[in-house]
JSON list of C-alpha atoms in Angstrom, two decimals:
[
{"chain": "A", "resi": 1, "resn": "UNK", "atom": "CA", "xyz": [86.07, 17.26, 72.51]},
{"chain": "A", "resi": 2, "resn": "UNK", "atom": "CA", "xyz": [86.18, 14.47, 69.84]},
{"chain": "A", "resi": 3, "resn": "UNK", "atom": "CA", "xyz": [84.02, 14.82, 66.87]},
{"chain": "A", "resi": 4, "resn": "UNK", "atom": "CA", "xyz": [83.97, 12.64, 63.82]},
{"chain": "A", "resi": 5, "resn": "UNK", "atom": "CA", "xyz": [81.97, 13.72, 60.76]},
{"chain": "A", "resi": 6, "resn": "UNK", "atom": "CA", "xyz": [81.34, 11.56, 57.72]},
{"chain": "A", "resi": 7, "resn": "UNK", "atom": "CA", "xyz": [80.56, 12.90, 54.27]},
{"chain": "A", "resi": 8, "resn": "UNK", "atom": "CA", "xyz": [80.26, 11.53, 50.83]},
{"chain": "A", "resi": 9, "resn": "UNK", "atom": "CA", "xyz": [77.24, 9.25, 51.11]},
{"chain": "A", "resi": 10, "resn": "UNK", "atom": "CA", "xyz": [74.52, 9.18, 48.41]},
{"chain": "A", "resi": 11, "resn": "UNK", "atom": "CA", "xyz": [72.84, 7.16, 45.59]},
{"chain": "A", "resi": 12, "resn": "UNK", "atom": "CA", "xyz": [74.89, 5.17, 43.39]},
{"chain": "A", "resi": 13, "resn": "UNK", "atom": "CA", "xyz": [74.12, 2.57, 40.65]},
{"chain": "A", "resi": 14, "resn": "UNK", "atom": "CA", "xyz": [75.26, -0.99, 40.93]},
{"chain": "A", "resi": 15, "resn": "UNK", "atom": "CA", "xyz": [79.06, -1.03, 39.79]},
{"chain": "A", "resi": 16, "resn": "UNK", "atom": "CA", "xyz": [79.62, 2.55, 40.56]},
{"chain": "A", "resi": 17, "resn": "UNK", "atom": "CA", "xyz": [81.97, 4.21, 43.09]},
{"chain": "A", "resi": 18, "resn": "UNK", "atom": "CA", "xyz": [81.65, 6.46, 45.97]},
{"chain": "A", "resi": 19, "resn": "UNK", "atom": "CA", "xyz": [84.26, 7.99, 48.28]},
{"chain": "A", "resi": 20, "resn": "UNK", "atom": "CA", "xyz": [83.49, 8.59, 51.95]},
{"chain": "A", "resi": 21, "resn": "UNK", "atom": "CA", "xyz": [85.36, 10.94, 54.25]},
{"chain": "A", "resi": 22, "resn": "UNK", "atom": "CA", "xyz": [85.71, 11.11, 58.07]},
{"chain": "A", "resi": 23, "resn": "UNK", "atom": "CA", "xyz": [87.08, 14.49, 59.25]},
{"chain": "A", "resi": 24, "resn": "UNK", "atom": "CA", "xyz": [88.18, 14.46, 62.93]},
{"chain": "A", "resi": 25, "resn": "UNK", "atom": "CA", "xyz": [88.65, 17.01, 65.54]},
{"chain": "A", "resi": 26, "resn": "UNK", "atom": "CA", "xyz": [89.95, 16.49, 69.07]},
{"chain": "A", "resi": 27, "resn": "UNK", "atom": "CA", "xyz": [91.72, 13.32, 67.89]},
{"chain": "A", "resi": 28, "resn": "UNK", "atom": "CA", "xyz": [94.67, 12.77, 65.71]},
{"chain": "A", "resi": 29, "resn": "UNK", "atom": "CA", "xyz": [94.21, 9.86, 63.29]},
{"chain": "A", "resi": 30, "resn": "UNK", "atom": "CA", "xyz": [97.93, 9.39, 62.70]},
{"chain": "A", "resi": 31, "resn": "UNK", "atom": "CA", "xyz": [98.35, 8.32, 66.20]},
{"chain": "A", "resi": 32, "resn": "UNK", "atom": "CA", "xyz": [95.14, 6.24, 66.56]},
{"chain": "A", "resi": 33, "resn": "UNK", "atom": "CA", "xyz": [93.35, 3.33, 64.75]},
{"chain": "A", "resi": 34, "resn": "UNK", "atom": "CA", "xyz": [90.38, 4.26, 62.68]},
{"chain": "A", "resi": 35, "resn": "UNK", "atom": "CA", "xyz": [87.78, 2.28, 60.91]},
{"chain": "A", "resi": 36, "resn": "UNK", "atom": "CA", "xyz": [84.62, 2.11, 59.08]},
{"chain": "A", "resi": 37, "resn": "UNK", "atom": "CA", "xyz": [81.44, 0.26, 60.04]},
{"chain": "A", "resi": 38, "resn": "UNK", "atom": "CA", "xyz": [77.98, -0.10, 58.29]},
{"chain": "A", "resi": 39, "resn": "UNK", "atom": "CA", "xyz": [74.54, -0.89, 59.44]},
{"chain": "A", "resi": 40, "resn": "UNK", "atom": "CA", "xyz": [71.73, -1.74, 57.02]},
{"chain": "A", "resi": 41, "resn": "UNK", "atom": "CA", "xyz": [68.02, -1.47, 57.90]},
{"chain": "A", "resi": 42, "resn": "UNK", "atom": "CA", "xyz": [67.08, -4.29, 60.25]},
{"chain": "A", "resi": 43, "resn": "UNK", "atom": "CA", "xyz": [70.59, -5.65, 60.47]},
{"chain": "A", "resi": 44, "resn": "UNK", "atom": "CA", "xyz": [73.41, -5.54, 62.95]},
{"chain": "A", "resi": 45, "resn": "UNK", "atom": "CA", "xyz": [76.25, -3.11, 62.59]},
{"chain": "A", "resi": 46, "resn": "UNK", "atom": "CA", "xyz": [79.25, -4.75, 60.99]},
{"chain": "A", "resi": 47, "resn": "UNK", "atom": "CA", "xyz": [82.90, -3.91, 60.56]},
{"chain": "A", "resi": 48, "resn": "UNK", "atom": "CA", "xyz": [84.04, -2.77, 57.12]},
{"chain": "A", "resi": 49, "resn": "UNK", "atom": "CA", "xyz": [87.60, -1.77, 57.26]},
{"chain": "A", "resi": 50, "resn": "UNK", "atom": "CA", "xyz": [90.46, -0.64, 59.69]},
{"chain": "A", "resi": 51, "resn": "UNK", "atom": "CA", "xyz": [93.63, 1.34, 59.39]},
{"chain": "A", "resi": 52, "resn": "UNK", "atom": "CA", "xyz": [96.26, 1.30, 62.12]},
{"chain": "A", "resi": 53, "resn": "UNK", "atom": "CA", "xyz": [98.41, 4.31, 63.03]},
{"chain": "A", "resi": 54, "resn": "UNK", "atom": "CA", "xyz": [101.38, 2.57, 61.14]},
{"chain": "A", "resi": 55, "resn": "UNK", "atom": "CA", "xyz": [99.17, 2.25, 58.02]},
{"chain": "A", "resi": 56, "resn": "UNK", "atom": "CA", "xyz": [98.26, -1.36, 58.28]},
{"chain": "A", "resi": 57, "resn": "UNK", "atom": "CA", "xyz": [94.77, -2.08, 56.86]},
{"chain": "A", "resi": 58, "resn": "UNK", "atom": "CA", "xyz": [92.18, -4.86, 57.27]},
{"chain": "A", "resi": 59, "resn": "UNK", "atom": "CA", "xyz": [88.98, -5.39, 55.46]},
{"chain": "A", "resi": 60, "resn": "UNK", "atom": "CA", "xyz": [85.92, -7.49, 55.87]},
{"chain": "A", "resi": 61, "resn": "UNK", "atom": "CA", "xyz": [85.47, -10.30, 53.34]},
{"chain": "A", "resi": 62, "resn": "UNK", "atom": "CA", "xyz": [82.38, -8.70, 51.86]},
{"chain": "A", "resi": 63, "resn": "UNK", "atom": "CA", "xyz": [84.40, -5.64, 50.72]},
{"chain": "A", "resi": 64, "resn": "UNK", "atom": "CA", "xyz": [87.91, -7.02, 50.31]},
{"chain": "A", "resi": 65, "resn": "UNK", "atom": "CA", "xyz": [89.18, -6.08, 46.71]},
{"chain": "A", "resi": 66, "resn": "UNK", "atom": "CA", "xyz": [86.52, -3.42, 46.29]},
{"chain": "A", "resi": 67, "resn": "UNK", "atom": "CA", "xyz": [86.94, -1.03, 49.13]},
{"chain": "A", "resi": 68, "resn": "UNK", "atom": "CA", "xyz": [90.10, 0.81, 50.28]},
{"chain": "A", "resi": 69, "resn": "UNK", "atom": "CA", "xyz": [90.66, 2.73, 53.50]},
{"chain": "A", "resi": 70, "resn": "UNK", "atom": "CA", "xyz": [93.20, 5.39, 53.64]},
{"chain": "A", "resi": 71, "resn": "UNK", "atom": "CA", "xyz": [94.26, 8.34, 55.66]},
{"chain": "A", "resi": 72, "resn": "UNK", "atom": "CA", "xyz": [95.49, 11.88, 54.96]},
{"chain": "A", "resi": 73, "resn": "UNK", "atom": "CA", "xyz": [97.45, 13.06, 58.00]},
{"chain": "A", "resi": 74, "resn": "UNK", "atom": "CA", "xyz": [97.67, 16.57, 56.89]},
{"chain": "A", "resi": 75, "resn": "UNK", "atom": "CA", "xyz": [93.96, 16.91, 56.83]},
{"chain": "A", "resi": 76, "resn": "UNK", "atom": "CA", "xyz": [93.43, 14.45, 59.75]},
{"chain": "A", "resi": 77, "resn": "UNK", "atom": "CA", "xyz": [90.83, 12.65, 57.58]},
{"chain": "A", "resi": 78, "resn": "UNK", "atom": "CA", "xyz": [90.17, 9.15, 56.84]},
{"chain": "A", "resi": 79, "resn": "UNK", "atom": "CA", "xyz": [88.59, 7.87, 53.64]},
{"chain": "A", "resi": 80, "resn": "UNK", "atom": "CA", "xyz": [86.81, 4.88, 52.33]},
{"chain": "A", "resi": 81, "resn": "UNK", "atom": "CA", "xyz": [87.02, 4.38, 48.63]},
{"chain": "A", "resi": 82, "resn": "UNK", "atom": "CA", "xyz": [84.16, 2.06, 47.49]},
{"chain": "A", "resi": 83, "resn": "UNK", "atom": "CA", "xyz": [84.37, 0.59, 43.99]},
{"chain": "A", "resi": 84, "resn": "UNK", "atom": "CA", "xyz": [82.07, -1.88, 42.21]},
{"chain": "A", "resi": 85, "resn": "UNK", "atom": "CA", "xyz": [79.16, -1.18, 44.52]},
{"chain": "A", "resi": 86, "resn": "UNK", "atom": "CA", "xyz": [76.48, -3.72, 45.10]},
{"chain": "A", "resi": 87, "resn": "UNK", "atom": "CA", "xyz": [72.92, -3.34, 46.24]},
{"chain": "A", "resi": 88, "resn": "UNK", "atom": "CA", "xyz": [73.99, -5.27, 49.50]},
{"chain": "A", "resi": 89, "resn": "UNK", "atom": "CA", "xyz": [76.45, -2.26, 50.38]},
{"chain": "A", "resi": 90, "resn": "UNK", "atom": "CA", "xyz": [73.44, -0.12, 50.95]},
{"chain": "A", "resi": 91, "resn": "UNK", "atom": "CA", "xyz": [73.75, 0.93, 54.58]},
{"chain": "A", "resi": 92, "resn": "UNK", "atom": "CA", "xyz": [74.61, 3.96, 56.90]},
{"chain": "A", "resi": 93, "resn": "UNK", "atom": "CA", "xyz": [78.30, 4.04, 57.16]},
{"chain": "A", "resi": 94, "resn": "UNK", "atom": "CA", "xyz": [79.93, 4.86, 60.31]},
{"chain": "A", "resi": 95, "resn": "UNK", "atom": "CA", "xyz": [83.38, 6.28, 61.10]},
{"chain": "A", "resi": 96, "resn": "UNK", "atom": "CA", "xyz": [85.03, 5.09, 64.32]},
{"chain": "A", "resi": 97, "resn": "UNK", "atom": "CA", "xyz": [88.30, 5.85, 66.07]},
{"chain": "A", "resi": 98, "resn": "UNK", "atom": "CA", "xyz": [89.75, 4.73, 69.46]},
{"chain": "A", "resi": 99, "resn": "UNK", "atom": "CA", "xyz": [92.06, 6.64, 71.74]},
{"chain": "A", "resi": 100, "resn": "UNK", "atom": "CA", "xyz": [93.14, 5.67, 75.23]},
{"chain": "A", "resi": 101, "resn": "UNK", "atom": "CA", "xyz": [90.65, 2.79, 75.34]},
{"chain": "A", "resi": 102, "resn": "UNK", "atom": "CA", "xyz": [87.77, 4.94, 74.31]},
{"chain": "A", "resi": 103, "resn": "UNK", "atom": "CA", "xyz": [85.76, 4.50, 71.06]},
{"chain": "A", "resi": 104, "resn": "UNK", "atom": "CA", "xyz": [84.29, 7.58, 69.26]},
{"chain": "A", "resi": 105, "resn": "UNK", "atom": "CA", "xyz": [81.60, 7.48, 66.56]},
{"chain": "A", "resi": 106, "resn": "UNK", "atom": "CA", "xyz": [80.56, 9.72, 63.81]},
{"chain": "A", "resi": 107, "resn": "UNK", "atom": "CA", "xyz": [76.81, 10.24, 63.21]},
{"chain": "A", "resi": 108, "resn": "UNK", "atom": "CA", "xyz": [77.08, 8.27, 59.78]},
{"chain": "A", "resi": 109, "resn": "UNK", "atom": "CA", "xyz": [76.35, 8.82, 56.21]},
{"chain": "A", "resi": 110, "resn": "UNK", "atom": "CA", "xyz": [73.81, 6.97, 54.06]},
{"chain": "A", "resi": 111, "resn": "UNK", "atom": "CA", "xyz": [74.99, 4.90, 51.02]},
{"chain": "A", "resi": 112, "resn": "UNK", "atom": "CA", "xyz": [72.19, 3.66, 48.57]},
{"chain": "A", "resi": 113, "resn": "UNK", "atom": "CA", "xyz": [73.11, 1.45, 45.79]},
{"chain": "A", "resi": 114, "resn": "UNK", "atom": "CA", "xyz": [70.35, 0.83, 43.51]},
{"chain": "A", "resi": 115, "resn": "UNK", "atom": "CA", "xyz": [69.48, 1.06, 39.70]}
]
């Protein structure tokens, strides 16, 4: 019943910006925590950012000051605005949410940062 769909990935030059979206069905983001994770080839999946139901946000040190997580309750969608992109940001980005102790993941969207 829960489905998360990430959109917005693509190719961007270093220093550029991309905005990822995560549209949800079967779960209400306004009442549940949501976050973004990423996984580069050959590396472990790492946490990027989290937004709590009340709007509190947290970021990994690697993206702090460059990325912004936000939520649009009317659209039941969470976003990740990525600015000042670096080649090391290249990864598949996944949306995750938790409800009643259960984690739900999207399929991921690929972000490639290269000149």
